[in-house]
C-alpha cells in the first residue's frame, strides 16, 4: 500500500512557515493547527527545511526563552527526507524509524503534495488490522 491511500483519506494540506518568522510564531502556528511540525518554505522553494516541536524545545533548552525571538531558519532541519504518493507506507515507516523523525513531507515533482505523520500511519495500520479481522470473522461465519 502506498502513501496515496493516507493522503486521499486525510487530505493534502501542508502547513508552512517562512524561514524569517520567529520560533514564537512557529510555536503559535503548531498550537493553533494542532500539529507537530511545519514545512519551511517561501515563494520560490517549496521545502527549505522542516521545523518540529522538538527543534523549538531544543532551542529553548539551549538558549532560554530568548530563542523564541530567533528566526525559524536557525533551528530548522535543512536535510529533509521526503516521499511521494507512490512511496510505500512501510517504506515511510522505515525512514521515520531510521531517521528518528515523525513527519515526512510528500512531493509531486517540485510541488508539496501533502505531509504524513507517524500518527497518520498508526491510524492507517489500525484501520487495516480492523478490516482484516472483520473479513476473517465474515469468512468464518459464512464458511
Ligand atoms: P519529529 O520527530 O518529526 O518531531 O522531528 C524530530 C527531528 O527530526 C527534528 O529535528 C526535525 O526537524 C527533524 N525532522 C522531522 N521530519 C524530518 C524529515 N522528514 N526529514 C529530516 N528531518 C526531519
Short mmCIF file of N, CA and C and ligand atoms in Angstrom, two decimals:
data_model
loop_
_atom_site.label_atom_id
_atom_site.label_comp_id
_atom_site.label_asym_id
_atom_site.label_seq_id
_atom_site.Cartn_x
_atom_site.Cartn_y
_atom_site.Cartn_z
N UNK A 1 0.83 -1.21 0.00
CA UNK A 1 0.00 0.00 0.00
C UNK A 1 0.87 1.27 0.00
N UNK A 2 0.40 2.29 -0.69
CA UNK A 2 1.23 3.50 -0.81
C UNK A 2 0.65 4.66 0.01
N UNK A 3 1.45 5.71 0.09
CA UNK A 3 1.08 6.92 0.82
C UNK A 3 -0.20 7.56 0.24
N UNK A 4 -0.47 7.31 -1.03
CA UNK A 4 -1.67 7.86 -1.66
C UNK A 4 -2.93 7.53 -0.84
N UNK A 5 -2.98 6.30 -0.30
CA UNK A 5 -4.16 5.90 0.49
C UNK A 5 -4.35 6.83 1.70
N UNK A 6 -3.25 7.17 2.35
CA UNK A 6 -3.33 8.05 3.53
C UNK A 6 -3.72 9.47 3.10
N UNK A 7 -3.10 9.96 2.01
CA UNK A 7 -3.39 11.33 1.56
C UNK A 7 -4.84 11.47 1.11
N UNK A 8 -5.36 10.45 0.44
CA UNK A 8 -6.74 10.57 -0.05
C UNK A 8 -7.72 10.55 1.12
N UNK A 9 -7.28 10.01 2.25
CA UNK A 9 -8.13 9.99 3.44
C UNK A 9 -8.00 11.29 4.24
N UNK A 10 -6.77 11.73 4.51
CA UNK A 10 -6.57 12.89 5.39
C UNK A 10 -6.54 14.23 4.67
N UNK A 11 -6.28 14.22 3.36
CA UNK A 11 -6.16 15.47 2.63
C UNK A 11 -4.72 15.82 2.35
N UNK A 12 -4.53 16.88 1.57
CA UNK A 12 -3.19 17.21 1.07
C UNK A 12 -2.69 18.57 1.54
N UNK A 13 -3.37 19.12 2.53
CA UNK A 13 -2.97 20.43 3.06
C UNK A 13 -1.66 20.32 3.84
N UNK A 14 -0.75 21.24 3.57
CA UNK A 14 0.51 21.27 4.33
C UNK A 14 0.65 22.66 4.96
N UNK A 15 0.83 22.69 6.26
CA UNK A 15 1.03 23.97 6.95
C UNK A 15 2.50 24.35 6.79
N UNK A 16 2.74 25.57 6.29
CA UNK A 16 4.13 26.01 6.05
C UNK A 16 4.39 27.33 6.78
N UNK A 17 5.67 27.63 6.89
CA UNK A 17 6.08 28.91 7.51
C UNK A 17 7.31 29.41 6.76
N UNK A 18 7.48 30.73 6.69
CA UNK A 18 8.67 31.26 6.02
C UNK A 18 9.85 31.28 7.00
N UNK A 19 11.08 31.13 6.48
CA UNK A 19 12.25 30.98 7.36
C UNK A 19 12.54 32.17 8.27
N UNK A 20 12.05 33.36 7.89
CA UNK A 20 12.33 34.55 8.68
C UNK A 20 11.37 34.75 9.85
N UNK A 21 10.32 33.96 9.91
CA UNK A 21 9.40 34.08 11.04
C UNK A 21 10.09 33.58 12.32
N UNK A 22 9.60 34.02 13.46
CA UNK A 22 10.26 33.64 14.72
C UNK A 22 9.78 32.27 15.21
N UNK A 23 10.58 31.70 16.13
CA UNK A 23 10.18 30.43 16.74
C UNK A 23 8.87 30.59 17.52
N UNK A 24 8.68 31.79 18.08
CA UNK A 24 7.43 32.04 18.81
C UNK A 24 6.24 31.94 17.86
N UNK A 25 6.37 32.53 16.67
CA UNK A 25 5.29 32.45 15.67
C UNK A 25 5.08 31.00 15.24
N UNK A 26 6.18 30.27 15.08
CA UNK A 26 6.08 28.85 14.69
C UNK A 26 5.36 28.06 15.78
N UNK A 27 5.70 28.33 17.04
CA UNK A 27 5.07 27.61 18.17
C UNK A 27 3.57 27.90 18.18
N UNK A 28 3.21 29.17 17.94
CA UNK A 28 1.78 29.53 17.92
C UNK A 28 1.05 28.80 16.80
N UNK A 29 1.72 28.69 15.64
CA UNK A 29 1.13 28.00 14.48
C UNK A 29 0.91 26.51 14.78
N UNK A 30 1.92 25.88 15.37
CA UNK A 30 1.81 24.44 15.71
C UNK A 30 0.63 24.23 16.66
N UNK A 31 0.53 25.14 17.63
CA UNK A 31 -0.51 25.05 18.65
C UNK A 31 -1.91 25.24 18.01
N UNK A 32 -2.02 26.30 17.22
CA UNK A 32 -3.30 26.65 16.58
C UNK A 32 -3.78 25.53 15.64
N UNK A 33 -2.85 24.94 14.89
CA UNK A 33 -3.22 23.90 13.91
C UNK A 33 -3.20 22.50 14.52
N UNK A 34 -2.78 22.40 15.77
CA UNK A 34 -2.68 21.12 16.48
C UNK A 34 -1.83 20.10 15.71
N UNK A 35 -0.64 20.55 15.33
CA UNK A 35 0.28 19.67 14.59
C UNK A 35 1.66 19.71 15.27
N UNK A 36 2.54 18.80 14.83
CA UNK A 36 3.85 18.70 15.48
C UNK A 36 5.01 19.25 14.66
N UNK A 37 4.74 19.59 13.39
CA UNK A 37 5.83 20.10 12.56
C UNK A 37 5.29 20.96 11.42
N UNK A 38 6.10 21.93 11.00
CA UNK A 38 5.74 22.73 9.82
C UNK A 38 6.86 22.64 8.80
N UNK A 39 6.49 22.67 7.54
CA UNK A 39 7.48 22.71 6.48
C UNK A 39 7.87 24.18 6.30
N UNK A 40 9.17 24.42 6.18
CA UNK A 40 9.65 25.79 5.98
C UNK A 40 9.82 26.02 4.48
N UNK A 41 9.10 27.02 3.98
CA UNK A 41 9.17 27.28 2.54
C UNK A 41 9.00 28.76 2.26
N UNK A 42 9.29 29.17 1.04
CA UNK A 42 8.99 30.54 0.63
C UNK A 42 8.39 30.50 -0.77
N UNK A 43 8.23 31.64 -1.36
CA UNK A 43 7.55 31.71 -2.66
C UNK A 43 8.28 30.94 -3.75
N UNK A 44 9.58 30.74 -3.58
CA UNK A 44 10.37 30.10 -4.64
C UNK A 44 10.75 28.66 -4.35
N UNK A 45 10.89 28.35 -3.04
CA UNK A 45 11.35 27.00 -2.67
C UNK A 45 10.30 26.31 -1.81
N UNK A 46 9.75 25.19 -2.29
CA UNK A 46 8.68 24.53 -1.56
C UNK A 46 9.13 23.89 -0.24
N UNK A 47 10.40 23.44 -0.20
CA UNK A 47 10.91 22.83 1.05
C UNK A 47 12.34 23.32 1.32
N UNK A 48 12.43 24.33 2.19
CA UNK A 48 13.76 24.83 2.59
C UNK A 48 14.22 24.04 3.81
N UNK A 49 13.24 23.60 4.60
CA UNK A 49 13.55 22.85 5.81
C UNK A 49 12.28 22.36 6.46
N UNK A 50 12.46 21.77 7.66
CA UNK A 50 11.30 21.35 8.45
C UNK A 50 11.60 21.73 9.90
N UNK A 51 10.57 22.21 10.59
CA UNK A 51 10.74 22.60 11.99
C UNK A 51 9.69 21.86 12.80
N UNK A 52 10.15 21.07 13.77
CA UNK A 52 9.18 20.35 14.60
C UNK A 52 9.22 20.90 16.02
N UNK A 53 8.25 20.47 16.82
CA UNK A 53 8.19 20.93 18.21
C UNK A 53 9.50 20.60 18.95
N UNK A 54 10.14 19.49 18.54
CA UNK A 54 11.41 19.11 19.18
C UNK A 54 12.48 20.16 18.96
N UNK A 55 12.50 20.77 17.75
CA UNK A 55 13.51 21.80 17.45
C UNK A 55 13.29 23.02 18.35
N UNK A 56 12.03 23.34 18.61
CA UNK A 56 11.71 24.50 19.45
C UNK A 56 12.14 24.22 20.90
N UNK A 57 11.83 23.01 21.37
CA UNK A 57 12.21 22.63 22.74
C UNK A 57 13.74 22.67 22.88
N UNK A 58 14.42 22.13 21.86
CA UNK A 58 15.89 22.10 21.88
C UNK A 58 16.47 23.53 21.95
N UNK A 59 15.91 24.44 21.16
CA UNK A 59 16.41 25.83 21.12
C UNK A 59 16.19 26.50 22.48
N UNK A 60 15.02 26.27 23.08
CA UNK A 60 14.73 26.89 24.39
C UNK A 60 15.64 26.29 25.47
N UNK A 61 15.86 24.97 25.39
CA UNK A 61 16.74 24.32 26.38
C UNK A 61 18.16 24.89 26.27
N UNK A 62 18.59 25.18 25.05
CA UNK A 62 19.97 25.66 24.86
C UNK A 62 20.11 27.14 25.17
N UNK A 63 19.11 27.96 24.79
CA UNK A 63 19.31 29.41 24.87
C UNK A 63 18.24 30.16 25.66
N UNK A 64 17.37 29.39 26.31
CA UNK A 64 16.33 30.02 27.12
C UNK A 64 15.22 30.63 26.27
N UNK A 65 14.33 31.37 26.90
CA UNK A 65 13.15 31.87 26.19
C UNK A 65 13.51 32.91 25.12
N UNK A 66 14.75 33.46 25.18
CA UNK A 66 15.18 34.41 24.14
C UNK A 66 15.19 33.74 22.77
N UNK A 67 15.32 32.39 22.76
CA UNK A 67 15.32 31.64 21.50
C UNK A 67 14.02 31.84 20.72
N UNK A 68 12.98 32.16 21.45
CA UNK A 68 11.67 32.33 20.80
C UNK A 68 11.66 33.49 19.81
N UNK A 69 12.61 34.42 19.97
CA UNK A 69 12.67 35.56 19.05
C UNK A 69 13.61 35.30 17.86
N UNK A 70 14.26 34.13 17.87
CA UNK A 70 15.17 33.80 16.76
C UNK A 70 14.37 33.35 15.54
N UNK A 71 14.98 33.49 14.34
CA UNK A 71 14.27 33.03 13.15
C UNK A 71 14.21 31.50 13.08
N UNK A 72 13.15 31.03 12.47
CA UNK A 72 12.95 29.59 12.24
C UNK A 72 14.17 28.98 11.55
N UNK A 73 14.77 29.73 10.64
CA UNK A 73 15.91 29.20 9.86
C UNK A 73 17.07 28.75 10.75
N UNK A 74 17.16 29.32 11.97
CA UNK A 74 18.27 28.97 12.86
C UNK A 74 18.10 27.58 13.49
N UNK A 75 16.88 27.12 13.61
CA UNK A 75 16.64 25.84 14.30
C UNK A 75 16.08 24.74 13.41
N UNK A 76 15.71 25.07 12.18
CA UNK A 76 15.09 24.05 11.32
C UNK A 76 16.12 23.01 10.85
N UNK A 77 15.62 21.87 10.44
CA UNK A 77 16.48 20.85 9.80
C UNK A 77 16.42 21.10 8.30
N UNK A 78 17.61 21.18 7.68
CA UNK A 78 17.61 21.54 6.25
C UNK A 78 17.73 20.32 5.32
N UNK A 79 18.20 19.19 5.85
CA UNK A 79 18.26 17.98 5.01
C UNK A 79 16.97 17.21 5.25
N UNK A 80 15.99 17.49 4.43
CA UNK A 80 14.65 16.93 4.68
C UNK A 80 14.43 15.67 3.86
N UNK A 81 14.02 14.62 4.54
CA UNK A 81 13.69 13.36 3.86
C UNK A 81 12.23 13.47 3.40
N UNK A 82 12.01 13.27 2.12
CA UNK A 82 10.65 13.38 1.58
C UNK A 82 10.23 12.08 0.89
N UNK A 83 8.96 11.97 0.59
CA UNK A 83 8.45 10.82 -0.16
C UNK A 83 7.55 11.32 -1.27
N UNK A 84 6.95 10.39 -1.99
CA UNK A 84 5.94 10.75 -3.00
C UNK A 84 4.69 9.93 -2.68
N UNK A 85 3.62 10.23 -3.40
CA UNK A 85 2.37 9.50 -3.18
C UNK A 85 2.55 8.01 -3.51
N UNK A 86 3.57 7.70 -4.31
CA UNK A 86 3.80 6.30 -4.71
C UNK A 86 4.72 5.55 -3.74
N UNK A 87 5.27 6.26 -2.76
CA UNK A 87 6.15 5.58 -1.79
C UNK A 87 5.30 4.65 -0.92
N UNK A 88 5.85 3.49 -0.61
CA UNK A 88 5.12 2.53 0.23
C UNK A 88 4.98 3.03 1.66
N UNK A 89 3.88 2.70 2.30
CA UNK A 89 3.65 3.13 3.69
C UNK A 89 4.73 2.53 4.60
N UNK A 90 5.05 1.25 4.38
CA UNK A 90 6.08 0.59 5.19
C UNK A 90 7.44 1.26 5.00
N UNK A 91 7.70 1.70 3.77
CA UNK A 91 8.98 2.37 3.48
C UNK A 91 9.09 3.68 4.27
N UNK A 92 7.98 4.43 4.32
CA UNK A 92 7.98 5.69 5.06
C UNK A 92 8.18 5.43 6.56
N UNK A 93 7.55 4.36 7.04
CA UNK A 93 7.71 3.98 8.45
C UNK A 93 9.17 3.65 8.75
N UNK A 94 9.80 2.96 7.81
CA UNK A 94 11.23 2.62 7.97
C UNK A 94 12.09 3.88 7.97
N UNK A 95 11.77 4.82 7.07
CA UNK A 95 12.53 6.09 7.02
C UNK A 95 12.41 6.83 8.35
N UNK A 96 11.18 6.85 8.90
CA UNK A 96 10.95 7.53 10.18
C UNK A 96 11.73 6.85 11.30
N UNK A 97 11.71 5.52 11.31
CA UNK A 97 12.39 4.78 12.37
C UNK A 97 13.90 5.00 12.29
N UNK A 98 14.44 4.89 11.07
CA UNK A 98 15.90 5.05 10.90
C UNK A 98 16.34 6.48 11.21
N UNK A 99 15.54 7.47 10.73
CA UNK A 99 15.93 8.88 10.89
C UNK A 99 15.51 9.48 12.22
N UNK A 100 14.71 8.72 13.00
CA UNK A 100 14.20 9.21 14.30
C UNK A 100 13.40 10.50 14.15
N UNK A 101 12.55 10.58 13.12
CA UNK A 101 11.63 11.70 13.00
C UNK A 101 10.23 11.16 12.73
N UNK A 102 9.23 12.03 12.91
CA UNK A 102 7.84 11.57 12.85
C UNK A 102 7.02 12.22 11.75
N UNK A 103 7.71 12.96 10.86
CA UNK A 103 6.98 13.66 9.78
C UNK A 103 7.73 13.50 8.47
N UNK A 104 6.98 13.24 7.39
CA UNK A 104 7.60 13.15 6.07
C UNK A 104 6.75 13.95 5.06
N UNK A 105 7.31 15.07 4.55
CA UNK A 105 6.61 15.81 3.50
C UNK A 105 6.53 14.97 2.22
N UNK A 106 5.43 15.09 1.53
CA UNK A 106 5.22 14.33 0.28
C UNK A 106 5.28 15.29 -0.90
N UNK A 107 6.11 14.93 -1.89
CA UNK A 107 6.33 15.80 -3.04
C UNK A 107 5.69 15.23 -4.29
N UNK A 108 5.28 16.17 -5.16
CA UNK A 108 4.85 15.79 -6.52
C UNK A 108 5.75 16.63 -7.42
N UNK A 109 6.88 16.07 -7.82
CA UNK A 109 7.90 16.86 -8.53
C UNK A 109 8.43 17.92 -7.58
N UNK A 110 8.33 19.18 -7.98
CA UNK A 110 8.84 20.28 -7.16
C UNK A 110 7.76 20.85 -6.23
N UNK A 111 6.58 20.24 -6.25
CA UNK A 111 5.43 20.78 -5.51
C UNK A 111 5.17 19.96 -4.25
N UNK A 112 4.81 20.65 -3.15
CA UNK A 112 4.41 19.95 -1.93
C UNK A 112 3.03 19.33 -2.16
N UNK A 113 2.92 18.04 -1.90
CA UNK A 113 1.65 17.37 -2.21
C UNK A 113 0.98 16.79 -0.96
N UNK A 114 1.57 17.06 0.22
CA UNK A 114 0.98 16.56 1.47
C UNK A 114 2.06 16.35 2.50
N UNK A 115 1.66 15.88 3.67
CA UNK A 115 2.63 15.52 4.72
C UNK A 115 2.03 14.36 5.51
N UNK A 116 2.88 13.43 5.88
CA UNK A 116 2.41 12.26 6.62
C UNK A 116 3.12 12.22 7.96
N UNK A 117 2.37 12.01 9.02
CA UNK A 117 2.98 11.89 10.35
C UNK A 117 2.90 10.44 10.80
N UNK A 118 3.64 10.13 11.84
CA UNK A 118 3.61 8.76 12.36
C UNK A 118 2.20 8.43 12.86
N UNK A 119 1.50 9.45 13.35
CA UNK A 119 0.11 9.24 13.80
C UNK A 119 -0.79 8.81 12.65
N UNK A 120 -0.58 9.40 11.46
CA UNK A 120 -1.37 9.02 10.29
C UNK A 120 -1.13 7.56 9.93
N UNK A 121 0.14 7.13 10.07
CA UNK A 121 0.49 5.75 9.70
C UNK A 121 -0.11 4.77 10.71
N UNK A 122 -0.03 5.12 11.99
CA UNK A 122 -0.61 4.24 13.02
C UNK A 122 -2.13 4.10 12.78
N UNK A 123 -2.79 5.23 12.48
CA UNK A 123 -4.23 5.21 12.22
C UNK A 123 -4.56 4.29 11.03
N UNK A 124 -3.76 4.41 9.97
CA UNK A 124 -3.96 3.59 8.78
C UNK A 124 -3.77 2.11 9.09
N UNK A 125 -2.70 1.81 9.86
CA UNK A 125 -2.40 0.42 10.21
C UNK A 125 -3.52 -0.19 11.05
N UNK A 126 -4.06 0.60 11.99
CA UNK A 126 -5.15 0.11 12.84
C UNK A 126 -6.38 -0.19 12.00
N UNK A 127 -6.70 0.72 11.06
CA UNK A 127 -7.87 0.53 10.20
C UNK A 127 -7.70 -0.73 9.36
N UNK A 128 -6.47 -0.95 8.88
CA UNK A 128 -6.18 -2.13 8.06
C UNK A 128 -6.36 -3.40 8.89
N UNK A 129 -5.83 -3.39 10.13
CA UNK A 129 -5.93 -4.57 11.00
C UNK A 129 -7.40 -4.86 11.33
N UNK A 130 -8.16 -3.78 11.58
CA UNK A 130 -9.59 -3.98 11.89
C UNK A 130 -10.34 -4.56 10.70
N UNK A 131 -10.02 -4.07 9.49
CA UNK A 131 -10.68 -4.56 8.28
C UNK A 131 -10.36 -6.05 8.06
N UNK A 132 -9.09 -6.41 8.33
CA UNK A 132 -8.68 -7.82 8.17
C UNK A 132 -9.44 -8.70 9.16
N UNK A 133 -9.55 -8.23 10.40
CA UNK A 133 -10.25 -9.00 11.43
C UNK A 133 -11.72 -9.19 11.04
N UNK A 134 -12.35 -8.11 10.55
CA UNK A 134 -13.76 -8.18 10.16
C UNK A 134 -13.94 -9.17 8.99
N UNK A 135 -13.00 -9.13 8.02
CA UNK A 135 -13.09 -10.02 6.87
C UNK A 135 -12.95 -11.48 7.31
N UNK A 136 -12.02 -11.70 8.25
CA UNK A 136 -11.79 -13.04 8.78
C UNK A 136 -13.05 -13.55 9.51
N UNK A 137 -13.66 -12.66 10.30
CA UNK A 137 -14.88 -13.02 11.04
C UNK A 137 -16.00 -13.42 10.07
N UNK A 138 -16.16 -12.57 9.01
CA UNK A 138 -17.19 -12.85 7.98
C UNK A 138 -16.93 -14.21 7.34
N UNK A 139 -15.66 -14.44 7.01
CA UNK A 139 -15.30 -15.68 6.33
C UNK A 139 -15.65 -16.88 7.21
N UNK A 140 -15.29 -16.79 8.51
CA UNK A 140 -15.56 -17.90 9.42
C UNK A 140 -17.07 -18.10 9.60
N UNK A 141 -17.79 -16.97 9.70
CA UNK A 141 -19.25 -17.05 9.91
C UNK A 141 -19.98 -17.66 8.73
N UNK A 142 -19.44 -17.45 7.53
CA UNK A 142 -20.15 -17.90 6.33
C UNK A 142 -19.57 -19.20 5.76
N UNK A 143 -18.46 -19.69 6.35
CA UNK A 143 -17.79 -20.88 5.80
C UNK A 143 -18.61 -22.16 6.10
P1 LIG B 1 9.85 14.96 14.70
O1 LIG B 1 10.06 13.62 15.31
O2 LIG B 1 9.24 14.88 13.33
O3 LIG B 1 9.16 15.91 15.62
O4 LIG B 1 11.30 15.59 14.40
C1 LIG B 1 12.48 15.24 15.11
C2 LIG B 1 13.67 15.93 14.44
O5 LIG B 1 13.80 15.49 13.08
C3 LIG B 1 13.59 17.46 14.35
O6 LIG B 1 14.89 17.98 14.47
C4 LIG B 1 13.05 17.73 12.95
O7 LIG B 1 13.45 18.98 12.41
C5 LIG B 1 13.65 16.59 12.16
N1 LIG B 1 12.77 16.11 11.09
C6 LIG B 1 11.42 15.98 11.13
N2 LIG B 1 10.95 15.49 9.99
C7 LIG B 1 12.03 15.30 9.18
C8 LIG B 1 12.21 14.83 7.86
N3 LIG B 1 11.19 14.41 7.10
N4 LIG B 1 13.48 14.81 7.35
C9 LIG B 1 14.53 15.19 8.11
N5 LIG B 1 14.43 15.65 9.35
C10 LIG B 1 13.19 15.70 9.91
#
